[in-house]
mmCIF file of C-alpha atoms and ligand atoms in Angstrom:
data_model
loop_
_atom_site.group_PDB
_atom_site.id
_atom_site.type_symbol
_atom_site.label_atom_id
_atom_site.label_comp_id
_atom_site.label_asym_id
_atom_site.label_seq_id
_atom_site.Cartn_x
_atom_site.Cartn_y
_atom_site.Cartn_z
ATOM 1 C CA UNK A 131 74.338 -40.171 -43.070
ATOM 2 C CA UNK A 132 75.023 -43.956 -42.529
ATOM 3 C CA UNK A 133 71.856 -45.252 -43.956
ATOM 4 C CA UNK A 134 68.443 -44.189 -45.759
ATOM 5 C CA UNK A 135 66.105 -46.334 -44.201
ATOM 6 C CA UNK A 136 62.878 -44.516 -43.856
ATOM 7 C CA UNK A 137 61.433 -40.739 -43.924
ATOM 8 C CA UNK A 138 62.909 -40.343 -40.137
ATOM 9 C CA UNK A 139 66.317 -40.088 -41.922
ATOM 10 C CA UNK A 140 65.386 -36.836 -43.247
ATOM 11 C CA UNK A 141 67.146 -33.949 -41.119
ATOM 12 C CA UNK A 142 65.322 -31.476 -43.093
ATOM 13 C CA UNK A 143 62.801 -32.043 -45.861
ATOM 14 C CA UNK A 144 62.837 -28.475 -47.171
ATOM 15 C CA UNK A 145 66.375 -28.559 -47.362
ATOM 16 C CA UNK A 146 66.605 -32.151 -49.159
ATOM 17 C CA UNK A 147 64.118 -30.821 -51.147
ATOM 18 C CA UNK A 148 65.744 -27.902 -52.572
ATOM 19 C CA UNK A 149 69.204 -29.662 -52.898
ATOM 20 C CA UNK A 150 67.171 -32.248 -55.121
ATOM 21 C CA UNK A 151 65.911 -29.801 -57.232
ATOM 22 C CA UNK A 152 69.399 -28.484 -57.841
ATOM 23 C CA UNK A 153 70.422 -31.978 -58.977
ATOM 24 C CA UNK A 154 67.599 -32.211 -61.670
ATOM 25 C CA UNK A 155 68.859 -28.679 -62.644
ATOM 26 C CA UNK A 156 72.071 -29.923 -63.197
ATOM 27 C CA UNK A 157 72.117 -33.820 -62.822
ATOM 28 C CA UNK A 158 75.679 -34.621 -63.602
ATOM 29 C CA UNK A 159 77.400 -31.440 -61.410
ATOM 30 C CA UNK A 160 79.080 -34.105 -58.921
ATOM 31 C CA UNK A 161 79.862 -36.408 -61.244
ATOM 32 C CA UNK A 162 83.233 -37.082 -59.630
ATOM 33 C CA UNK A 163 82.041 -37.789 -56.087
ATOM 34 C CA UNK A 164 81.208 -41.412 -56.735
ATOM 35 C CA UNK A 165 84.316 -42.499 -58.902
ATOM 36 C CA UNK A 166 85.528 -45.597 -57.758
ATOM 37 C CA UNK A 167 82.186 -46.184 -55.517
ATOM 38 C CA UNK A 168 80.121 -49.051 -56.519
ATOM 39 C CA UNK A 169 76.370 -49.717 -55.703
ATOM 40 C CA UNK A 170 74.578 -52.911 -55.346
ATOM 41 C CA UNK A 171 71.264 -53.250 -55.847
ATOM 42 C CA UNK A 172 69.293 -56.252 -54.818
ATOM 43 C CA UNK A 173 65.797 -56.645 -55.806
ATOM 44 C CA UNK A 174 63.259 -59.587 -54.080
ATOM 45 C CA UNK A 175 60.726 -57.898 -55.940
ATOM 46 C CA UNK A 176 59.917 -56.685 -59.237
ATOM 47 C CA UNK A 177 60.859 -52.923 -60.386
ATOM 48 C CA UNK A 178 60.533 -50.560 -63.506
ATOM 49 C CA UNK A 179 60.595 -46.505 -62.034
ATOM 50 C CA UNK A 180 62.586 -48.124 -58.733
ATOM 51 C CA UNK A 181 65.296 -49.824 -60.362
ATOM 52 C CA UNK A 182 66.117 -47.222 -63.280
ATOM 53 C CA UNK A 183 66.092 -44.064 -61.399
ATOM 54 C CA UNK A 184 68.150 -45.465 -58.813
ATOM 55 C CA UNK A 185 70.902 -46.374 -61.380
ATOM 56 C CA UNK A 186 70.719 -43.340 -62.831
ATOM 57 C CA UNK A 187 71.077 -41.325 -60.098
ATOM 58 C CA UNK A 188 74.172 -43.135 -59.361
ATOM 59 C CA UNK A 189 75.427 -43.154 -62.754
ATOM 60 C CA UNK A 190 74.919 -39.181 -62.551
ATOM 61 C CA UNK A 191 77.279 -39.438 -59.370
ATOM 62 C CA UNK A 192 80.068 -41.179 -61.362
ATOM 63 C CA UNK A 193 79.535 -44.717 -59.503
ATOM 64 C CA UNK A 194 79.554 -47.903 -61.103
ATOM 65 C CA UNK A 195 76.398 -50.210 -60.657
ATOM 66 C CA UNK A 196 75.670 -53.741 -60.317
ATOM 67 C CA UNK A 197 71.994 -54.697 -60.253
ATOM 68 C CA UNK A 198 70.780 -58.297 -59.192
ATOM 69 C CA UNK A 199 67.018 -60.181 -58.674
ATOM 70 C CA UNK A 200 68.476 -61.452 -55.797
ATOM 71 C CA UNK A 201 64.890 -62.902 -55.255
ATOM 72 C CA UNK A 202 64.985 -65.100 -58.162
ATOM 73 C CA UNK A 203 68.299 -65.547 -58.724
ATOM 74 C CA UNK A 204 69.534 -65.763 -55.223
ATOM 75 C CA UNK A 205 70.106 -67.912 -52.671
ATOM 76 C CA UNK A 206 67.047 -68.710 -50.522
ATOM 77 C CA UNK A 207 68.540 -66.503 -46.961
ATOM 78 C CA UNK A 208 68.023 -67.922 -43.651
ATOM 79 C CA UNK A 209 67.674 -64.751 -40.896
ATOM 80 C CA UNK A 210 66.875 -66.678 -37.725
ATOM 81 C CA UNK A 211 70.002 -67.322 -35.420
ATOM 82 C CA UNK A 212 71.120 -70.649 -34.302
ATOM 83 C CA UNK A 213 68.892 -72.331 -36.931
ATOM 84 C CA UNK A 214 69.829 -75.728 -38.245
ATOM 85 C CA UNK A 215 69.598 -75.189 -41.767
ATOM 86 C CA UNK A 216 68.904 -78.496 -43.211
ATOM 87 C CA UNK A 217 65.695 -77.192 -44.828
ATOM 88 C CA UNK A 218 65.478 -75.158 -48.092
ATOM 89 C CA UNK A 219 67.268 -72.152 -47.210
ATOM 90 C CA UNK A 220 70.920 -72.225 -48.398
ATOM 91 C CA UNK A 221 72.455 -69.112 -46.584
ATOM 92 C CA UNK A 222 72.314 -67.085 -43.952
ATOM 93 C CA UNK A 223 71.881 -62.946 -43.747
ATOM 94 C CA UNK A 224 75.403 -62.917 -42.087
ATOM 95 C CA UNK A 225 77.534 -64.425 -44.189
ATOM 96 C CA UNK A 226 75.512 -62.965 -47.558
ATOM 97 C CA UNK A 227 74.865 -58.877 -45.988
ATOM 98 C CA UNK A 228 79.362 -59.375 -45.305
ATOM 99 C CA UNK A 229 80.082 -60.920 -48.997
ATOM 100 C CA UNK A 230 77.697 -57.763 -50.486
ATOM 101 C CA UNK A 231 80.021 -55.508 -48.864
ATOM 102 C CA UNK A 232 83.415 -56.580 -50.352
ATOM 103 C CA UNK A 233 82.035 -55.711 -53.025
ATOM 104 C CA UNK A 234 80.537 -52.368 -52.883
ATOM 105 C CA UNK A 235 80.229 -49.348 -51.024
ATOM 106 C CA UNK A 236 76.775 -49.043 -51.000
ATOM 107 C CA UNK A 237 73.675 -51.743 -51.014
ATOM 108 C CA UNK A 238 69.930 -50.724 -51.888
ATOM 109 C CA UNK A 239 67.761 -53.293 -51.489
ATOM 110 C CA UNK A 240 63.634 -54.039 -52.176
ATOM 111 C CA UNK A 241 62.234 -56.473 -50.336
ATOM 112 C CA UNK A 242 58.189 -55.757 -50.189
ATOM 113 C CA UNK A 243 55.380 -56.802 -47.297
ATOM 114 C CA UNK A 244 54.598 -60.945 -47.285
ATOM 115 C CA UNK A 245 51.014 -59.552 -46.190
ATOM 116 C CA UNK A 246 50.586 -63.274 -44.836
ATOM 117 C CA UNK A 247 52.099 -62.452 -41.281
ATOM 118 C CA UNK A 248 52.366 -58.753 -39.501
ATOM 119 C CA UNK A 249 54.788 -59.264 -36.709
ATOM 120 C CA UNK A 250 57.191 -60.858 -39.431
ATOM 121 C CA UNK A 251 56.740 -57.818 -41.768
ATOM 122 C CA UNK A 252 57.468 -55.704 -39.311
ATOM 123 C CA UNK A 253 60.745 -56.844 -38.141
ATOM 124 C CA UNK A 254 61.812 -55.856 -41.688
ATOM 125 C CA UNK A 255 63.606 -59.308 -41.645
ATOM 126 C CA UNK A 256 65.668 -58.497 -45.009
ATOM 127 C CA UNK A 257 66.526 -54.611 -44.903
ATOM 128 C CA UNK A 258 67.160 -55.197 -40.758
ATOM 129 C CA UNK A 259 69.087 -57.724 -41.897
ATOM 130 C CA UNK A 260 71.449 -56.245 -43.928
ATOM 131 C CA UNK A 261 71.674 -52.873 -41.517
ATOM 132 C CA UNK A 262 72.748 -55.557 -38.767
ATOM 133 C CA UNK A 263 75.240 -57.681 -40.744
ATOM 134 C CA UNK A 264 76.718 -54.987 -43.476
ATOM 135 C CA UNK A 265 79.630 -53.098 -42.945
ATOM 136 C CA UNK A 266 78.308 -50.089 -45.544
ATOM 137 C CA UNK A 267 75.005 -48.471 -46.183
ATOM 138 C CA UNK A 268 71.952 -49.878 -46.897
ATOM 139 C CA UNK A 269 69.412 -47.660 -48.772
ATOM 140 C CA UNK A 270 65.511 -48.523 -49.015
ATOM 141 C CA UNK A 271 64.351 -49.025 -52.420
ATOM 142 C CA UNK A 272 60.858 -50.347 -50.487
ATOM 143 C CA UNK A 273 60.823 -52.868 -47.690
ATOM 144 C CA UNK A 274 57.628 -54.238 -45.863
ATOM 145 C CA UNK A 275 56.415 -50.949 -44.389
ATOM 146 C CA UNK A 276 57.923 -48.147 -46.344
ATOM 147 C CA UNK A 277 59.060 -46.517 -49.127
ATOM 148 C CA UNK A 278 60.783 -43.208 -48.528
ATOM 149 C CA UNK A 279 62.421 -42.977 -51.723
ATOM 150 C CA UNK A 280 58.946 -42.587 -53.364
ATOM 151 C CA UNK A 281 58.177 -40.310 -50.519
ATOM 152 C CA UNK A 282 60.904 -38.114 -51.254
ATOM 153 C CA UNK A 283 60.050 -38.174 -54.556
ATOM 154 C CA UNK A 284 56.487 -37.014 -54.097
ATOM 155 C CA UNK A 285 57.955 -34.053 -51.734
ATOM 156 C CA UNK A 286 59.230 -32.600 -54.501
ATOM 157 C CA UNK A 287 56.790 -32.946 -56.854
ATOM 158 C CA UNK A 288 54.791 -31.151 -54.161
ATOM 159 C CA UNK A 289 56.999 -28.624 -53.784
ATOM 160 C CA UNK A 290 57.458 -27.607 -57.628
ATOM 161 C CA UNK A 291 53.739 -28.101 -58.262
ATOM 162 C CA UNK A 292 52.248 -26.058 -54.966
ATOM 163 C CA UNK A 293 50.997 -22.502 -55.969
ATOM 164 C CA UNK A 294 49.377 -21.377 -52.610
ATOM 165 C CA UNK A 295 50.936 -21.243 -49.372
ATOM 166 C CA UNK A 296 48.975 -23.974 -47.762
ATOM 167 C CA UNK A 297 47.929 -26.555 -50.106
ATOM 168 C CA UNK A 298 44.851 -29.122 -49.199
ATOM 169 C CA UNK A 299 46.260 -32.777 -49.972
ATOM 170 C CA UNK A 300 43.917 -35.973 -50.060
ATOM 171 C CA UNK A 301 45.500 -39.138 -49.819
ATOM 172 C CA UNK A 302 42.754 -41.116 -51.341
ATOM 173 C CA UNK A 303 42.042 -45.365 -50.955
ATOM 174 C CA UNK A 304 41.143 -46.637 -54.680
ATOM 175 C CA UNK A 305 40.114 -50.449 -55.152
ATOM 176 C CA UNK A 306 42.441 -52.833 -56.769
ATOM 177 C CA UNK A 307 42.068 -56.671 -57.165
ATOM 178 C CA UNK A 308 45.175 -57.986 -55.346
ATOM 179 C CA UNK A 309 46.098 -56.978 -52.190
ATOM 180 C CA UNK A 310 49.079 -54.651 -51.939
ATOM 181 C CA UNK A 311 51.566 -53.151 -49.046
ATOM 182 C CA UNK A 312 50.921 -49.921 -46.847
ATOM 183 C CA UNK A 313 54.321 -49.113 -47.602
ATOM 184 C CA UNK A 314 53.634 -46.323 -50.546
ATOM 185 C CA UNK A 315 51.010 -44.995 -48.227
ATOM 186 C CA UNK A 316 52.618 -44.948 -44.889
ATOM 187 C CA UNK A 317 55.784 -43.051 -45.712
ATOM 188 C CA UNK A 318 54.052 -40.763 -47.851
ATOM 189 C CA UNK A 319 51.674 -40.156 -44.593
ATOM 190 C CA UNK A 320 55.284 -39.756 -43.004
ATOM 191 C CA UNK A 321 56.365 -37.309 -45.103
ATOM 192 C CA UNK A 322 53.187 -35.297 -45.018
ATOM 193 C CA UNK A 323 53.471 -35.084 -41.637
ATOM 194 C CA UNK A 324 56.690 -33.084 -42.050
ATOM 195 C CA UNK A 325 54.764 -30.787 -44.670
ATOM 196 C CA UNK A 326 52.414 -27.325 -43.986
ATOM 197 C CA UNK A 327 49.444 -28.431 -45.311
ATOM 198 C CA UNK A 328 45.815 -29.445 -44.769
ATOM 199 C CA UNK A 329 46.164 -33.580 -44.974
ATOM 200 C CA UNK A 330 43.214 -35.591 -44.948
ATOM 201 C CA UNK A 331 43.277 -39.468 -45.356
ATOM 202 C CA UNK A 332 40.101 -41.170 -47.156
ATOM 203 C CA UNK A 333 39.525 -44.493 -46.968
ATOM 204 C CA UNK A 334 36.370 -47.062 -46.455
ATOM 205 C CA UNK A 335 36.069 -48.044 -42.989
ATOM 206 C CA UNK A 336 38.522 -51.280 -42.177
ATOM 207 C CA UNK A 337 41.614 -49.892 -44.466
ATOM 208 C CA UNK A 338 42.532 -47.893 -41.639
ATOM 209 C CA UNK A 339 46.819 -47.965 -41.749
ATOM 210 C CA UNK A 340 48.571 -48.283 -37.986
ATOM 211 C CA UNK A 341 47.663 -45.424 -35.816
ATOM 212 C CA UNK A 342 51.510 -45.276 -35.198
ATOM 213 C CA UNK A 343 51.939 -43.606 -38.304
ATOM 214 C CA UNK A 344 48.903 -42.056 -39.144
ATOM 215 C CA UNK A 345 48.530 -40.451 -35.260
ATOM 216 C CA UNK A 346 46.515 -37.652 -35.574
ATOM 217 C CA UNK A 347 45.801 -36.917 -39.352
ATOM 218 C CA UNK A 348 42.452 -36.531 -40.298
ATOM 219 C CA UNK A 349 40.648 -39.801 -41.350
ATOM 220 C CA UNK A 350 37.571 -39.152 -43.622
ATOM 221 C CA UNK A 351 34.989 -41.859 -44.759
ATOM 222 C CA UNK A 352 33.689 -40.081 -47.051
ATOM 223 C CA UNK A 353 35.715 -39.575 -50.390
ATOM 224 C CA UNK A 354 33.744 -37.071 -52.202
ATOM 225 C CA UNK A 355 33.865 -35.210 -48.968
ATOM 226 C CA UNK A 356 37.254 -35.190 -48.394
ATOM 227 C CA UNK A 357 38.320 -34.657 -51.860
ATOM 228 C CA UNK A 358 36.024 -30.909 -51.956
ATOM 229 C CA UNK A 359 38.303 -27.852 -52.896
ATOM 230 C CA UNK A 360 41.915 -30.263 -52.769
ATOM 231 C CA UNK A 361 44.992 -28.845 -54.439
ATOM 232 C CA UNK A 362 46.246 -32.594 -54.790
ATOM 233 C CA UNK A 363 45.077 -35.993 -54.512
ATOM 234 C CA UNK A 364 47.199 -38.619 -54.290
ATOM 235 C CA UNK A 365 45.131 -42.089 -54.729
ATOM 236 C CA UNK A 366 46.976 -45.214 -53.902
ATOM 237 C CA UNK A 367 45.412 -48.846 -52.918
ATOM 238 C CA UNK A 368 46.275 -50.775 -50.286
ATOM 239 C CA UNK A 369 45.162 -53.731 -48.049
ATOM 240 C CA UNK A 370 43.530 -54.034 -44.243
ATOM 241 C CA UNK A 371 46.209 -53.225 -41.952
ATOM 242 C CA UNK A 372 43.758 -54.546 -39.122
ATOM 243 C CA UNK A 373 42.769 -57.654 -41.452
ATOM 244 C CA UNK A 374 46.201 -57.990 -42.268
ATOM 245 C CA UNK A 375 47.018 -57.762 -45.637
ATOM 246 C CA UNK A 376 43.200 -58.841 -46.819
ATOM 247 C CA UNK A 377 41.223 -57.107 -49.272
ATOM 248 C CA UNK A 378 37.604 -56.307 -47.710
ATOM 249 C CA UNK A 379 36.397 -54.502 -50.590
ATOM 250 C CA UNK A 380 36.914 -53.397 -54.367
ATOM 251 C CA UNK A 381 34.045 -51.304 -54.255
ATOM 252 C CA UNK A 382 34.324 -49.675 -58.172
ATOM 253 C CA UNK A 383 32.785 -46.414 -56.542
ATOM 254 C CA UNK A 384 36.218 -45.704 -54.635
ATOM 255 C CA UNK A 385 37.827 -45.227 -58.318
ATOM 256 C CA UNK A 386 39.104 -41.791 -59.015
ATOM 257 C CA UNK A 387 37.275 -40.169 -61.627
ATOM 258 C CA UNK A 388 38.051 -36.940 -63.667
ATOM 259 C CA UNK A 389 34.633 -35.433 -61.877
ATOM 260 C CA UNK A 390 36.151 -36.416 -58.212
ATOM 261 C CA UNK A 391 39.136 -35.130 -59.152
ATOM 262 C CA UNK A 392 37.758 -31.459 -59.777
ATOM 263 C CA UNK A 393 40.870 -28.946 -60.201
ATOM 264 C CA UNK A 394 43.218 -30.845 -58.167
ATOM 265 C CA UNK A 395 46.784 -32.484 -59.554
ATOM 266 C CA UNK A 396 46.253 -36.274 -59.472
ATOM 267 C CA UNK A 397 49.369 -38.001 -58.089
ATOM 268 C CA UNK A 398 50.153 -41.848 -58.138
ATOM 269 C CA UNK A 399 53.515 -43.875 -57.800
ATOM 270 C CA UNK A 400 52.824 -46.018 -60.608
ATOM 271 C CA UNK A 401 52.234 -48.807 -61.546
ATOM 272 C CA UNK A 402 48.499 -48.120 -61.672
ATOM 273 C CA UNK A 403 45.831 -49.871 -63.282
ATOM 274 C CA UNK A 404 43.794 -48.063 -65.325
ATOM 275 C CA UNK A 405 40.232 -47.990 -65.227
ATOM 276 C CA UNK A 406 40.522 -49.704 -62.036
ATOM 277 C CA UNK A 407 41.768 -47.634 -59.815
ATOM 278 C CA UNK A 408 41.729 -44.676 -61.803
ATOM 279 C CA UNK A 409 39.809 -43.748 -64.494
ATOM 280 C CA UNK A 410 41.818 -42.730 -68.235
ATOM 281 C CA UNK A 411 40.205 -39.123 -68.177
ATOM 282 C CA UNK A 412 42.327 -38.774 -65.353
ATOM 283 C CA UNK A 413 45.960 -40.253 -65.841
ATOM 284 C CA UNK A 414 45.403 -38.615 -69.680
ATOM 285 C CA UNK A 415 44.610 -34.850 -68.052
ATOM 286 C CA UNK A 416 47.118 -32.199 -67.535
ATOM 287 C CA UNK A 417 46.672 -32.167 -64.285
ATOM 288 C CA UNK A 418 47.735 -35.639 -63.826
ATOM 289 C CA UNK A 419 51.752 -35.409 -62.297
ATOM 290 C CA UNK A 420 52.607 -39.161 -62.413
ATOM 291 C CA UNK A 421 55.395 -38.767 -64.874
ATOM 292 C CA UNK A 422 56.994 -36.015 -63.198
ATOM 293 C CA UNK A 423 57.050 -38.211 -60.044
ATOM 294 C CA UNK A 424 58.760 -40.718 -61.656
ATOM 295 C CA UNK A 425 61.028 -38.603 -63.296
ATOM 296 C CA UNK A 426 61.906 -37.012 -59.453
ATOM 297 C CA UNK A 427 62.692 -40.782 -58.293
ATOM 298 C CA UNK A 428 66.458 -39.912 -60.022
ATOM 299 C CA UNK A 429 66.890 -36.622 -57.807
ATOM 300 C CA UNK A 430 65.350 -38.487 -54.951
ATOM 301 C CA UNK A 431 67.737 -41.424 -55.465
ATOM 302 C CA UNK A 432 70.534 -38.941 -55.721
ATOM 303 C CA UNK A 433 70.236 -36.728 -53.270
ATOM 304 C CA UNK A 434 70.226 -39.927 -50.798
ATOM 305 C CA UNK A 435 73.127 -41.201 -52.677
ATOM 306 C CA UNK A 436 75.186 -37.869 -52.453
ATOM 307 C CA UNK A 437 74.560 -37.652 -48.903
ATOM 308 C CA UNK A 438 75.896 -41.215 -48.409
ATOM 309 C CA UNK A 439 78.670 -40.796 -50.176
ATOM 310 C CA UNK A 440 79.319 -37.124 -48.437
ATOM 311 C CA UNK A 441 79.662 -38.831 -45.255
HETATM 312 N N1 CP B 108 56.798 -46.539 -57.698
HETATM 313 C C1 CP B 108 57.659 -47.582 -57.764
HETATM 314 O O1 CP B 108 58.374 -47.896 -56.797
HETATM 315 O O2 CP B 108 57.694 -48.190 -58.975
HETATM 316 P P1 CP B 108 58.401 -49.606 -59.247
HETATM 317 O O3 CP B 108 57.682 -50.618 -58.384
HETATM 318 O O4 CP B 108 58.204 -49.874 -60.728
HETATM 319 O O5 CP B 108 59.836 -49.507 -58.875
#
């Protein structure tokens, strides 16, 4: 696998899966497959789960890590072509993506959603940028529209969570005061798809995410509705995808409560703010899985990493 770019790099989920559970079983088993490997990571956004697990899971490979907020502490990058730079960027993507790979083997890099401008967030200006002009692999810690390492993440706290055969799985809208990225939500919607199970999307109406990704899941208005006899519910805010990136509502009622939840698991990537988009009752139940999915972000992380480094 040359890079890990979004839930489409999956060959097989079940079989990523299992191999990531046999990592957390033994964490450290290929510890000498990354010696002399080095990983870069570059955050232009702020991190807690993101940036630990993702060293760790390379530090569990044997590789050597160097970390960097490229965002503050970087050089503002230029990614048009045949720009005259005599404004307030100092460098451009291709000489900055070729000096990241002399020195490592491997880059990971954040760069989140502007929100301000679609077309722009779309071209994936920073991640594309570094897949174009890098001579090594670039891993997705979370770019504008995704963020399959959560994804993968949440498939296996699925999988070791799931007691019935077909599980019912809500991924609900919750209200939040900023406005955030569909990125959480779209690759988990990605990786859903490649799941056997009843999926239902809830939302109020305008939070619709693109059609391209959500094609022919069930949409449902109506949270209480779709939330009846669910074996998960995964709640996670986001802003209009139509009204890009603008927040239409923060009606309170959207907030997941311990009585909405009924005997589902309650799933969220964290960080989540409590009482707004989720009530304590819930985040403080057993049934509430959101440390276990962070704690998967490492065999996530290192399952991607091993297979990068296998190839
Ligand atoms: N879920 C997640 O990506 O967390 P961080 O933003 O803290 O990395």
């Amino acid at each position: 696998m040359k890079h890990y770019l979004s839930i489409k790099d999956i060959d097989s989920l079940p079989d990523w899966v299992s191999e990531a559970r046999k990592l957390k079983a033994n964490p450290t088993s290929n510890k000498s497959l990354g010696e002399g490997k080095t990983i870069c990571l570059l955050f232009f956004n702020n991190s807690l789960r993101t940036r630990l697990s993702t060293q760790k899971a390379a530090l569990n490979l044997g590789m050597e890590v160097m970390v960097m907020n490229f965002g503050s502490e970087g050089w503002q990058l230029e990614f048009e072509d045949g720009v005259v730079m005599d404004q307030g960027k100092s460098e451009h993507i291709k000489e900055a993506a070729q000096v990241v790979s002399q020195y490592c083997d491997i880059v990971a890099i954040r760069a989140f959603a502007s929100l301000t401008d679609k077309n722009k967030d779309e071209a994936e200006l920073v991640l594309n940028g570094f897949v174009k002009h890098a001579s090594i692999p670039v891993v997705n810690m979370e770019s504008s529209i995704g963020h399959p390492l959560q994804a993968l993440a949440d498939a296996i706290t699925l999988t070791e969570n799931n007691v019935g055969t077909r599980p019912k799985v809500v991924l609900s809208w919750a209200p939040h005061p900023k406005a955030l990225p569909h990125a959480v939500a779209n690759s988990f919607v990605e990786m859903m798809r490649l799941q056997d199970a009843e999926f239902v999307i809830t939302h109020p109406e305008g939070y619709e995410l693109n059609k391209e990704i959500t094609k022919d899941v069930l949409i449902e208005y109506d949270q209480k509705k779709a939330c009846e006899n669910a074996d998960f519910i995964y709640v996670k805010n986001w802003s209009s995808y139509t009204d890009y990136g603008k927040v239409l509502s923060q009606d309170s009622d959207w907030m997941m409560t311990y009585e909405k939840l009924g005997k589902a698991k309650f799933m969220h990537c964290l960080p989540v703010r409590r009482n707004v988009v989720v009530e304590d009752a819930v985040l403080d139940a057993t049934q509430s899985l959101v440390i276990e999915q962070a704690n998967n972000r490492t065999f996530a992380a290192q399952v991607v990493l091993k297979k990068i480094l296998e190839s």
